[in-house]
Amino acid sequence: MIRTIVVDDETPAREELIYILEKFNDINVIGEACHGIEALELNDKLKPDLIFLDIQMPKLNGIEVARKILDGLHRPYIVFVTAYEKYALEAFEVNAMDYILKPISEERLEKRMKRIVTNMGKGRKEYMDKLNTLIENLGHKREETKTRVCVHNMGKLIPLDSKEIIYATVEDRNTVIISTKGKFEINYTLSELCEKLDKPTFFRSHKSFLINLDFIEVIEPWFNSTFNVILKYTDIKIPVSRSQSKEFKELMNIK
């Protein structure tokens, strides 16, 4: 039996894939995760043979999860799950890596499973080399993709590159962005802005703060396993709430 974990932040998609996988006699679904941090925990705890890993996820995307798995002790076979992304599919094909497209159909998965099982039986070193190359290729592609948001300033709209955003917060019920170009209002809620910006560069440290991890200058341990962070070009201490501290420690590699 192939011991399998399914990782997807969308509950219906995760449940649908598990439902289909349970029809295969040689597949045993032993766990499911709704985000990347949970996926890494289950990988260490359950040591699966196979992981179906969604690429587009909050907290840690699938590429970052795969990178951390490669750096860890238990390295299962990974099948990426993705909506259509042209550059991603090209990278999969070039590196001969397994993937399935959303929305997942039973017929499509049945065709893929034959190839997946065959590839799992091949040499591990060759597979790991291919996976490492794929991760690097996809990582570079994502770095080249810029995210921009438009902010309001004196009746005009100004496009901001995400790399210019230091943090975002809520003031008088309005979402404001603090950037290297100044302070601006934006017509998004903090949650909506979080979905728009690059992950895992931006982190929801607190219900009232979304921070750019690349701008962190100092991290101060605080009470009850929480933290305060000081960002470059600012003079305020931004809290990392207790509910977010575990993920924050993972992202920042804090022991």
PDB file of C-alpha atoms in Angstrom:
ATOM      1  CA  MET A   1       0.000   0.000   0.000  1.00  0.00           C
ATOM      2  CA  ILE A   2       1.166   3.526  -0.813  1.00  0.00           C
ATOM      3  CA  ARG A   3       0.743   5.678   2.288  1.00  0.00           C
ATOM      4  CA  THR A   4      -0.488   9.069   1.099  1.00  0.00           C
ATOM      5  CA  ILE A   5      -1.108  12.607   2.392  1.00  0.00           C
ATOM      6  CA  VAL A   6      -3.289  15.186   0.612  1.00  0.00           C
ATOM      7  CA  VAL A   7      -2.478  18.896   1.032  1.00  0.00           C
ATOM      8  CA  ASP A   8      -4.854  21.635  -0.185  1.00  0.00           C
ATOM      9  CA  ASP A   9      -6.163  24.780   1.512  1.00  0.00           C
ATOM     10  CA  GLU A  10      -9.565  24.430  -0.209  1.00  0.00           C
ATOM     11  CA  THR A  11     -11.671  21.917   1.733  1.00  0.00           C
ATOM     12  CA  PRO A  12     -13.928  20.866  -1.190  1.00  0.00           C
ATOM     13  CA  ALA A  13     -10.906  20.248  -3.447  1.00  0.00           C
ATOM     14  CA  ARG A  14      -9.142  18.281  -0.720  1.00  0.00           C
ATOM     15  CA  GLU A  15     -12.209  16.156   0.024  1.00  0.00           C
ATOM     16  CA  GLU A  16     -12.812  15.484  -3.679  1.00  0.00           C
ATOM     17  CA  LEU A  17      -9.237  14.272  -4.212  1.00  0.00           C
ATOM     18  CA  ILE A  18      -9.394  12.034  -1.127  1.00  0.00           C
ATOM     19  CA  TYR A  19     -12.717  10.607  -2.310  1.00  0.00           C
ATOM     20  CA  ILE A  20     -11.203   9.680  -5.681  1.00  0.00           C
ATOM     21  CA  LEU A  21      -7.966   8.318  -4.195  1.00  0.00           C
ATOM     22  CA  GLU A  22      -9.867   6.001  -1.851  1.00  0.00           C
ATOM     23  CA  LYS A  23     -11.102   4.115  -4.936  1.00  0.00           C
ATOM     24  CA  PHE A  24      -7.559   2.962  -5.719  1.00  0.00           C
ATOM     25  CA  ASN A  25      -6.710  -0.344  -4.029  1.00  0.00           C
ATOM     26  CA  ASP A  26      -3.016   0.469  -3.660  1.00  0.00           C
ATOM     27  CA  ILE A  27      -3.535   3.939  -2.091  1.00  0.00           C
ATOM     28  CA  ASN A  28      -4.052   4.487   1.634  1.00  0.00           C
ATOM     29  CA  VAL A  29      -4.790   8.122   2.572  1.00  0.00           C
ATOM     30  CA  ILE A  30      -3.302   8.485   6.060  1.00  0.00           C
ATOM     31  CA  GLY A  31      -3.616  12.244   6.522  1.00  0.00           C
ATOM     32  CA  GLU A  32      -4.687  15.602   5.129  1.00  0.00           C
ATOM     33  CA  ALA A  33      -3.443  19.151   5.639  1.00  0.00           C
ATOM     34  CA  CYS A  34      -4.991  22.542   4.885  1.00  0.00           C
ATOM     35  CA  HIS A  35      -1.735  24.530   4.690  1.00  0.00           C
ATOM     36  CA  GLY A  36       1.992  24.131   4.244  1.00  0.00           C
ATOM     37  CA  ILE A  37       3.051  24.207   7.897  1.00  0.00           C
ATOM     38  CA  GLU A  38       0.615  21.414   8.726  1.00  0.00           C
ATOM     39  CA  ALA A  39       1.876  19.460   5.718  1.00  0.00           C
ATOM     40  CA  LEU A  40       5.459  19.590   6.999  1.00  0.00           C
ATOM     41  CA  GLU A  41       4.333  18.467  10.463  1.00  0.00           C
ATOM     42  CA  LEU A  42       2.412  15.507   9.030  1.00  0.00           C
ATOM     43  CA  ASN A  43       5.320  14.568   6.784  1.00  0.00           C
ATOM     44  CA  ASP A  44       7.647  14.360   9.798  1.00  0.00           C
ATOM     45  CA  LYS A  45       5.075  12.562  11.946  1.00  0.00           C
ATOM     46  CA  LEU A  46       3.453  10.092   9.522  1.00  0.00           C
ATOM     47  CA  LYS A  47       6.317   9.625   7.024  1.00  0.00           C
ATOM     48  CA  PRO A  48       4.148   9.048   3.931  1.00  0.00           C
ATOM     49  CA  ASP A  49       5.328   7.486   0.683  1.00  0.00           C
ATOM     50  CA  LEU A  50       3.449  10.022  -1.441  1.00  0.00           C
ATOM     51  CA  ILE A  51       2.153  13.585  -1.061  1.00  0.00           C
ATOM     52  CA  PHE A  52      -0.371  15.314  -3.297  1.00  0.00           C
ATOM     53  CA  LEU A  53       0.652  18.937  -2.839  1.00  0.00           C
ATOM     54  CA  ASP A  54      -1.342  21.973  -3.958  1.00  0.00           C
ATOM     55  CA  ILE A  55       0.845  24.824  -5.255  1.00  0.00           C
ATOM     56  CA  GLN A  56      -1.343  27.843  -4.488  1.00  0.00           C
ATOM     57  CA  MET A  57      -1.731  27.943  -0.706  1.00  0.00           C
ATOM     58  CA  PRO A  58      -1.529  30.579   2.026  1.00  0.00           C
ATOM     59  CA  LYS A  59       1.194  30.541   4.696  1.00  0.00           C
ATOM     60  CA  LEU A  60       3.597  28.376   2.660  1.00  0.00           C
ATOM     61  CA  ASN A  61       2.936  27.612  -0.991  1.00  0.00           C
ATOM     62  CA  GLY A  62       3.582  24.173  -2.422  1.00  0.00           C
ATOM     63  CA  ILE A  63       6.961  25.116  -3.866  1.00  0.00           C
ATOM     64  CA  GLU A  64       8.204  26.278  -0.454  1.00  0.00           C
ATOM     65  CA  VAL A  65       6.848  23.110   1.186  1.00  0.00           C
ATOM     66  CA  ALA A  66       8.654  20.940  -1.377  1.00  0.00           C
ATOM     67  CA  ARG A  67      11.870  22.890  -0.796  1.00  0.00           C
ATOM     68  CA  LYS A  68      11.657  22.287   2.963  1.00  0.00           C
ATOM     69  CA  ILE A  69      10.898  18.598   2.411  1.00  0.00           C
ATOM     70  CA  LEU A  70      14.021  18.300   0.267  1.00  0.00           C
ATOM     71  CA  ASP A  71      16.032  19.805   3.124  1.00  0.00           C
ATOM     72  CA  GLY A  72      14.486  17.418   5.689  1.00  0.00           C
ATOM     73  CA  LEU A  73      15.077  13.817   6.674  1.00  0.00           C
ATOM     74  CA  HIS A  74      11.924  12.242   5.214  1.00  0.00           C
ATOM     75  CA  ARG A  75      11.544  12.931   1.497  1.00  0.00           C
ATOM     76  CA  PRO A  76       8.451  11.293  -0.029  1.00  0.00           C
ATOM     77  CA  TYR A  77       7.402  11.313  -3.670  1.00  0.00           C
ATOM     78  CA  ILE A  78       5.554  14.546  -4.488  1.00  0.00           C
ATOM     79  CA  VAL A  79       2.762  15.064  -7.002  1.00  0.00           C
ATOM     80  CA  PHE A  80       1.946  18.735  -7.487  1.00  0.00           C
ATOM     81  CA  VAL A  81      -1.678  19.806  -7.827  1.00  0.00           C
ATOM     82  CA  THR A  82      -2.292  23.024  -9.727  1.00  0.00           C
ATOM     83  CA  ALA A  83      -4.748  25.124 -11.637  1.00  0.00           C
ATOM     84  CA  TYR A  84      -3.486  25.954 -15.106  1.00  0.00           C
ATOM     85  CA  GLU A  85      -0.292  27.989 -14.969  1.00  0.00           C
ATOM     86  CA  LYS A  86       1.546  27.898 -18.282  1.00  0.00           C
ATOM     87  CA  TYR A  87       5.057  28.399 -16.924  1.00  0.00           C
ATOM     88  CA  ALA A  88       4.499  25.812 -14.193  1.00  0.00           C
ATOM     89  CA  LEU A  89       3.271  23.151 -16.584  1.00  0.00           C
ATOM     90  CA  GLU A  90       6.198  23.771 -18.905  1.00  0.00           C
ATOM     91  CA  ALA A  91       8.571  23.323 -15.962  1.00  0.00           C
ATOM     92  CA  PHE A  92       6.883  20.041 -14.990  1.00  0.00           C
ATOM     93  CA  GLU A  93       7.162  18.675 -18.511  1.00  0.00           C
ATOM     94  CA  VAL A  94      10.796  19.724 -18.951  1.00  0.00           C
ATOM     95  CA  ASN A  95      11.767  18.051 -15.672  1.00  0.00           C
ATOM     96  CA  ALA A  96       9.495  15.025 -16.251  1.00  0.00           C
ATOM     97  CA  MET A  97       7.767  15.606 -12.903  1.00  0.00           C
ATOM     98  CA  ASP A  98       4.276  14.417 -12.001  1.00  0.00           C
ATOM     99  CA  TYR A  99       1.384  16.843 -11.615  1.00  0.00           C
ATOM    100  CA  ILE A 100      -2.396  16.872 -11.891  1.00  0.00           C
ATOM    101  CA  LEU A 101      -4.593  19.742 -12.981  1.00  0.00           C
ATOM    102  CA  LYS A 102      -7.554  21.256 -11.180  1.00  0.00           C
ATOM    103  CA  PRO A 103     -10.425  20.616 -11.333  1.00  0.00           C
ATOM    104  CA  ILE A 104      -9.473  16.992 -10.677  1.00  0.00           C
ATOM    105  CA  SER A 105     -11.469  14.318 -12.477  1.00  0.00           C
ATOM    106  CA  GLU A 106     -11.479  10.606 -11.720  1.00  0.00           C
ATOM    107  CA  GLU A 107     -10.580   9.774 -15.320  1.00  0.00           C
ATOM    108  CA  ARG A 108      -7.642  12.196 -15.412  1.00  0.00           C
ATOM    109  CA  LEU A 109      -6.282  10.974 -12.087  1.00  0.00           C
ATOM    110  CA  GLU A 110      -6.599   7.326 -13.080  1.00  0.00           C
ATOM    111  CA  LYS A 111      -4.410   7.975 -16.137  1.00  0.00           C
ATOM    112  CA  ARG A 112      -1.856   9.853 -14.029  1.00  0.00           C
ATOM    113  CA  MET A 113      -1.741   7.266 -11.237  1.00  0.00           C
ATOM    114  CA  LYS A 114      -0.283   4.611 -13.527  1.00  0.00           C
ATOM    115  CA  ARG A 115       2.609   6.937 -14.360  1.00  0.00           C
ATOM    116  CA  ILE A 116       2.977   8.048 -10.731  1.00  0.00           C
ATOM    117  CA  VAL A 117       3.261   4.489  -9.404  1.00  0.00           C
ATOM    118  CA  THR A 118       5.778   3.647 -12.138  1.00  0.00           C
ATOM    119  CA  ASN A 119       7.896   6.721 -11.396  1.00  0.00           C
ATOM    120  CA  MET A 120       7.854   6.008  -7.656  1.00  0.00           C
ATOM    121  CA  GLY A 121       9.660   2.753  -8.354  1.00  0.00           C
ATOM    122  CA  LYS A 122      12.538   4.436 -10.181  1.00  0.00           C
ATOM    123  CA  GLY A 123      15.843   5.635  -8.736  1.00  0.00           C
ATOM    124  CA  ARG A 124      15.511   8.036  -5.789  1.00  0.00           C
ATOM    125  CA  LYS A 125      18.622  10.062  -6.584  1.00  0.00           C
ATOM    126  CA  GLU A 126      17.439  10.801 -10.101  1.00  0.00           C
ATOM    127  CA  TYR A 127      14.043  11.840  -8.764  1.00  0.00           C
ATOM    128  CA  MET A 128      15.515  14.106  -6.066  1.00  0.00           C
ATOM    129  CA  ASP A 129      17.768  15.799  -8.617  1.00  0.00           C
ATOM    130  CA  LYS A 130      14.790  16.451 -10.885  1.00  0.00           C
ATOM    131  CA  LEU A 131      12.695  17.754  -7.978  1.00  0.00           C
ATOM    132  CA  ASN A 132      15.454  20.103  -6.872  1.00  0.00           C
ATOM    133  CA  THR A 133      15.810  21.469 -10.424  1.00  0.00           C
ATOM    134  CA  LEU A 134      12.045  21.929 -10.715  1.00  0.00           C
ATOM    135  CA  ILE A 135      11.848  23.822  -7.418  1.00  0.00           C
ATOM    136  CA  GLU A 136      14.648  26.150  -8.446  1.00  0.00           C
ATOM    137  CA  ASN A 137      13.069  26.784 -11.847  1.00  0.00           C
ATOM    138  CA  LEU A 138       9.637  27.515 -10.380  1.00  0.00           C
ATOM    139  CA  GLY A 139      11.172  29.638  -7.640  1.00  0.00           C
ATOM    140  CA  HIS A 140      12.994  31.822 -10.155  1.00  0.00           C
ATOM    141  CA  LYS A 141       9.871  32.162 -12.261  1.00  0.00           C
ATOM    142  CA  ARG A 142       7.875  33.369  -9.276  1.00  0.00           C
ATOM    143  CA  GLU A 143      10.562  35.842  -8.302  1.00  0.00           C
ATOM    144  CA  GLU A 144      10.365  37.300 -11.813  1.00  0.00           C
ATOM    145  CA  THR A 145       6.593  37.794 -11.472  1.00  0.00           C
ATOM    146  CA  LYS A 146       5.921  41.181  -9.922  1.00  0.00           C
ATOM    147  CA  THR A 147       2.820  41.955  -7.904  1.00  0.00           C
ATOM    148  CA  ARG A 148       1.560  45.513  -7.967  1.00  0.00           C
ATOM    149  CA  VAL A 149      -1.252  47.246  -6.099  1.00  0.00           C
ATOM    150  CA  CYS A 150      -2.694  50.700  -6.754  1.00  0.00           C
ATOM    151  CA  VAL A 151      -2.973  53.115  -3.822  1.00  0.00           C
ATOM    152  CA  HIS A 152      -4.797  56.436  -3.505  1.00  0.00           C
ATOM    153  CA  ASN A 153      -2.969  59.749  -3.245  1.00  0.00           C
ATOM    154  CA  MET A 154      -4.622  63.183  -3.680  1.00  0.00           C
ATOM    155  CA  GLY A 155      -7.265  61.924  -6.081  1.00  0.00           C
ATOM    156  CA  LYS A 156      -4.826  59.881  -8.131  1.00  0.00           C
ATOM    157  CA  LEU A 157      -3.844  56.225  -8.249  1.00  0.00           C
ATOM    158  CA  ILE A 158      -0.210  55.245  -7.766  1.00  0.00           C
ATOM    159  CA  PRO A 159       1.016  51.717  -8.593  1.00  0.00           C
ATOM    160  CA  LEU A 160       3.234  50.198  -5.902  1.00  0.00           C
ATOM    161  CA  ASP A 161       5.495  47.217  -6.457  1.00  0.00           C
ATOM    162  CA  SER A 162       5.023  44.708  -3.639  1.00  0.00           C
ATOM    163  CA  LYS A 163       8.754  44.956  -2.873  1.00  0.00           C
ATOM    164  CA  GLU A 164       8.181  48.605  -1.888  1.00  0.00           C
ATOM    165  CA  ILE A 165       5.551  47.732   0.743  1.00  0.00           C
ATOM    166  CA  ILE A 166       6.900  47.584   4.316  1.00  0.00           C
ATOM    167  CA  TYR A 167       3.645  46.765   6.071  1.00  0.00           C
ATOM    168  CA  ALA A 168      -0.093  47.359   5.988  1.00  0.00           C
ATOM    169  CA  THR A 169      -2.455  48.056   8.867  1.00  0.00           C
ATOM    170  CA  VAL A 170      -5.921  49.420   9.696  1.00  0.00           C
ATOM    171  CA  GLU A 171      -6.453  53.014  10.822  1.00  0.00           C
ATOM    172  CA  ASP A 172      -9.934  54.451  11.431  1.00  0.00           C
ATOM    173  CA  ARG A 173     -11.429  51.444   9.617  1.00  0.00           C
ATOM    174  CA  ASN A 174      -9.340  52.166   6.517  1.00  0.00           C
ATOM    175  CA  THR A 175      -6.539  49.947   5.236  1.00  0.00           C
ATOM    176  CA  VAL A 176      -3.285  51.846   4.878  1.00  0.00           C
ATOM    177  CA  ILE A 177       0.030  50.821   3.372  1.00  0.00           C
ATOM    178  CA  ILE A 178       3.364  52.020   4.685  1.00  0.00           C
ATOM    179  CA  SER A 179       5.888  51.869   1.864  1.00  0.00           C
ATOM    180  CA  THR A 180       9.286  53.182   0.879  1.00  0.00           C
ATOM    181  CA  LYS A 181       7.368  55.850  -1.068  1.00  0.00           C
ATOM    182  CA  GLY A 182       5.205  56.935   1.846  1.00  0.00           C
ATOM    183  CA  LYS A 183       1.863  56.204   3.500  1.00  0.00           C
ATOM    184  CA  PHE A 184      -1.234  55.513   1.363  1.00  0.00           C
ATOM    185  CA  GLU A 185      -4.819  54.310   1.648  1.00  0.00           C
ATOM    186  CA  ILE A 186      -6.059  51.350  -0.387  1.00  0.00           C
ATOM    187  CA  ASN A 187      -9.533  50.069  -1.203  1.00  0.00           C
ATOM    188  CA  TYR A 188      -8.911  46.559   0.079  1.00  0.00           C
ATOM    189  CA  THR A 189      -9.493  44.980   3.448  1.00  0.00           C
ATOM    190  CA  LEU A 190      -6.367  43.637   5.119  1.00  0.00           C
ATOM    191  CA  SER A 191      -7.524  40.083   4.344  1.00  0.00           C
ATOM    192  CA  GLU A 192      -8.061  40.910   0.667  1.00  0.00           C
ATOM    193  CA  LEU A 193      -4.646  42.567   0.473  1.00  0.00           C
ATOM    194  CA  CYS A 194      -3.066  39.500   2.056  1.00  0.00           C
ATOM    195  CA  GLU A 195      -4.465  37.365  -0.776  1.00  0.00           C
ATOM    196  CA  LYS A 196      -3.119  39.757  -3.416  1.00  0.00           C
ATOM    197  CA  LEU A 197       0.470  39.990  -2.211  1.00  0.00           C
ATOM    198  CA  ASP A 198       3.354  37.564  -2.696  1.00  0.00           C
ATOM    199  CA  LYS A 199       3.583  34.608  -0.376  1.00  0.00           C
ATOM    200  CA  PRO A 200       5.490  33.808   1.758  1.00  0.00           C
ATOM    201  CA  THR A 201       7.080  37.295   1.662  1.00  0.00           C
ATOM    202  CA  PHE A 202       4.031  38.855   3.333  1.00  0.00           C
ATOM    203  CA  PHE A 203       2.826  37.542   6.665  1.00  0.00           C
ATOM    204  CA  ARG A 204      -0.307  38.333   8.693  1.00  0.00           C
ATOM    205  CA  SER A 205       1.456  38.764  12.026  1.00  0.00           C
ATOM    206  CA  HIS A 206      -1.652  40.051  13.807  1.00  0.00           C
ATOM    207  CA  LYS A 207      -5.286  40.704  12.910  1.00  0.00           C
ATOM    208  CA  SER A 208      -4.332  44.366  12.402  1.00  0.00           C
ATOM    209  CA  PHE A 209      -0.962  43.962  10.658  1.00  0.00           C
ATOM    210  CA  LEU A 210       0.364  42.478   7.421  1.00  0.00           C
ATOM    211  CA  ILE A 211       4.154  42.695   7.280  1.00  0.00           C
ATOM    212  CA  ASN A 212       6.847  42.238   4.645  1.00  0.00           C
ATOM    213  CA  LEU A 213       9.273  39.719   6.167  1.00  0.00           C
ATOM    214  CA  ASP A 214      12.100  41.059   4.008  1.00  0.00           C
ATOM    215  CA  PHE A 215      11.981  44.339   5.957  1.00  0.00           C
ATOM    216  CA  ILE A 216      12.394  42.798   9.423  1.00  0.00           C
ATOM    217  CA  GLU A 217      15.367  44.329  11.205  1.00  0.00           C
ATOM    218  CA  VAL A 218      14.891  43.103  14.794  1.00  0.00           C
ATOM    219  CA  ILE A 219      12.773  40.360  16.411  1.00  0.00           C
ATOM    220  CA  GLU A 220      12.061  40.745  20.144  1.00  0.00           C
ATOM    221  CA  PRO A 221      10.727  37.743  22.118  1.00  0.00           C
ATOM    222  CA  TRP A 222       7.698  38.833  24.157  1.00  0.00           C
ATOM    223  CA  PHE A 223       5.480  37.237  26.784  1.00  0.00           C
ATOM    224  CA  ASN A 224       3.413  34.039  26.227  1.00  0.00           C
ATOM    225  CA  SER A 225       5.573  32.922  23.283  1.00  0.00           C
ATOM    226  CA  THR A 226       4.779  36.023  21.237  1.00  0.00           C
ATOM    227  CA  PHE A 227       7.118  38.443  19.472  1.00  0.00           C
ATOM    228  CA  ASN A 228       7.483  42.066  18.503  1.00  0.00           C
ATOM    229  CA  VAL A 229       9.208  42.987  15.260  1.00  0.00           C
ATOM    230  CA  ILE A 230      10.846  46.215  14.167  1.00  0.00           C
ATOM    231  CA  LEU A 231      10.884  46.840  10.426  1.00  0.00           C
ATOM    232  CA  LYS A 232      13.387  48.888   8.461  1.00  0.00           C
ATOM    233  CA  TYR A 233      12.498  52.553   7.940  1.00  0.00           C
ATOM    234  CA  THR A 234       9.936  52.463  10.779  1.00  0.00           C
ATOM    235  CA  ASP A 235      10.024  53.224  14.475  1.00  0.00           C
ATOM    236  CA  ILE A 236       7.089  51.162  15.770  1.00  0.00           C
ATOM    237  CA  LYS A 237       7.003  47.686  17.258  1.00  0.00           C
ATOM    238  CA  ILE A 238       4.602  45.398  15.421  1.00  0.00           C
ATOM    239  CA  PRO A 239       3.186  42.418  17.343  1.00  0.00           C
ATOM    240  CA  VAL A 240       3.202  38.800  16.291  1.00  0.00           C
ATOM    241  CA  SER A 241       0.159  37.324  17.997  1.00  0.00           C
ATOM    242  CA  ARG A 242       0.260  34.060  19.894  1.00  0.00           C
ATOM    243  CA  SER A 243      -1.901  32.334  17.263  1.00  0.00           C
ATOM    244  CA  GLN A 244       0.635  33.317  14.568  1.00  0.00           C
ATOM    245  CA  SER A 245       3.847  32.766  16.505  1.00  0.00           C
ATOM    246  CA  LYS A 246       4.312  29.095  15.577  1.00  0.00           C
ATOM    247  CA  GLU A 247       4.080  29.816  11.848  1.00  0.00           C
ATOM    248  CA  PHE A 248       6.290  32.883  12.282  1.00  0.00           C
ATOM    249  CA  LYS A 249       9.006  30.785  13.947  1.00  0.00           C
ATOM    250  CA  GLU A 250       8.842  28.298  11.064  1.00  0.00           C
ATOM    251  CA  LEU A 251       9.136  31.029   8.434  1.00  0.00           C
ATOM    252  CA  MET A 252      12.009  32.742  10.225  1.00  0.00           C
ATOM    253  CA  ASN A 253      13.738  29.487  11.293  1.00  0.00           C
ATOM    254  CA  ILE A 254      13.594  30.362  15.006  1.00  0.00           C
ATOM    255  CA  LYS A 255      14.496  27.541  17.353  1.00  0.00           C
TER     256      LYS A 255
END
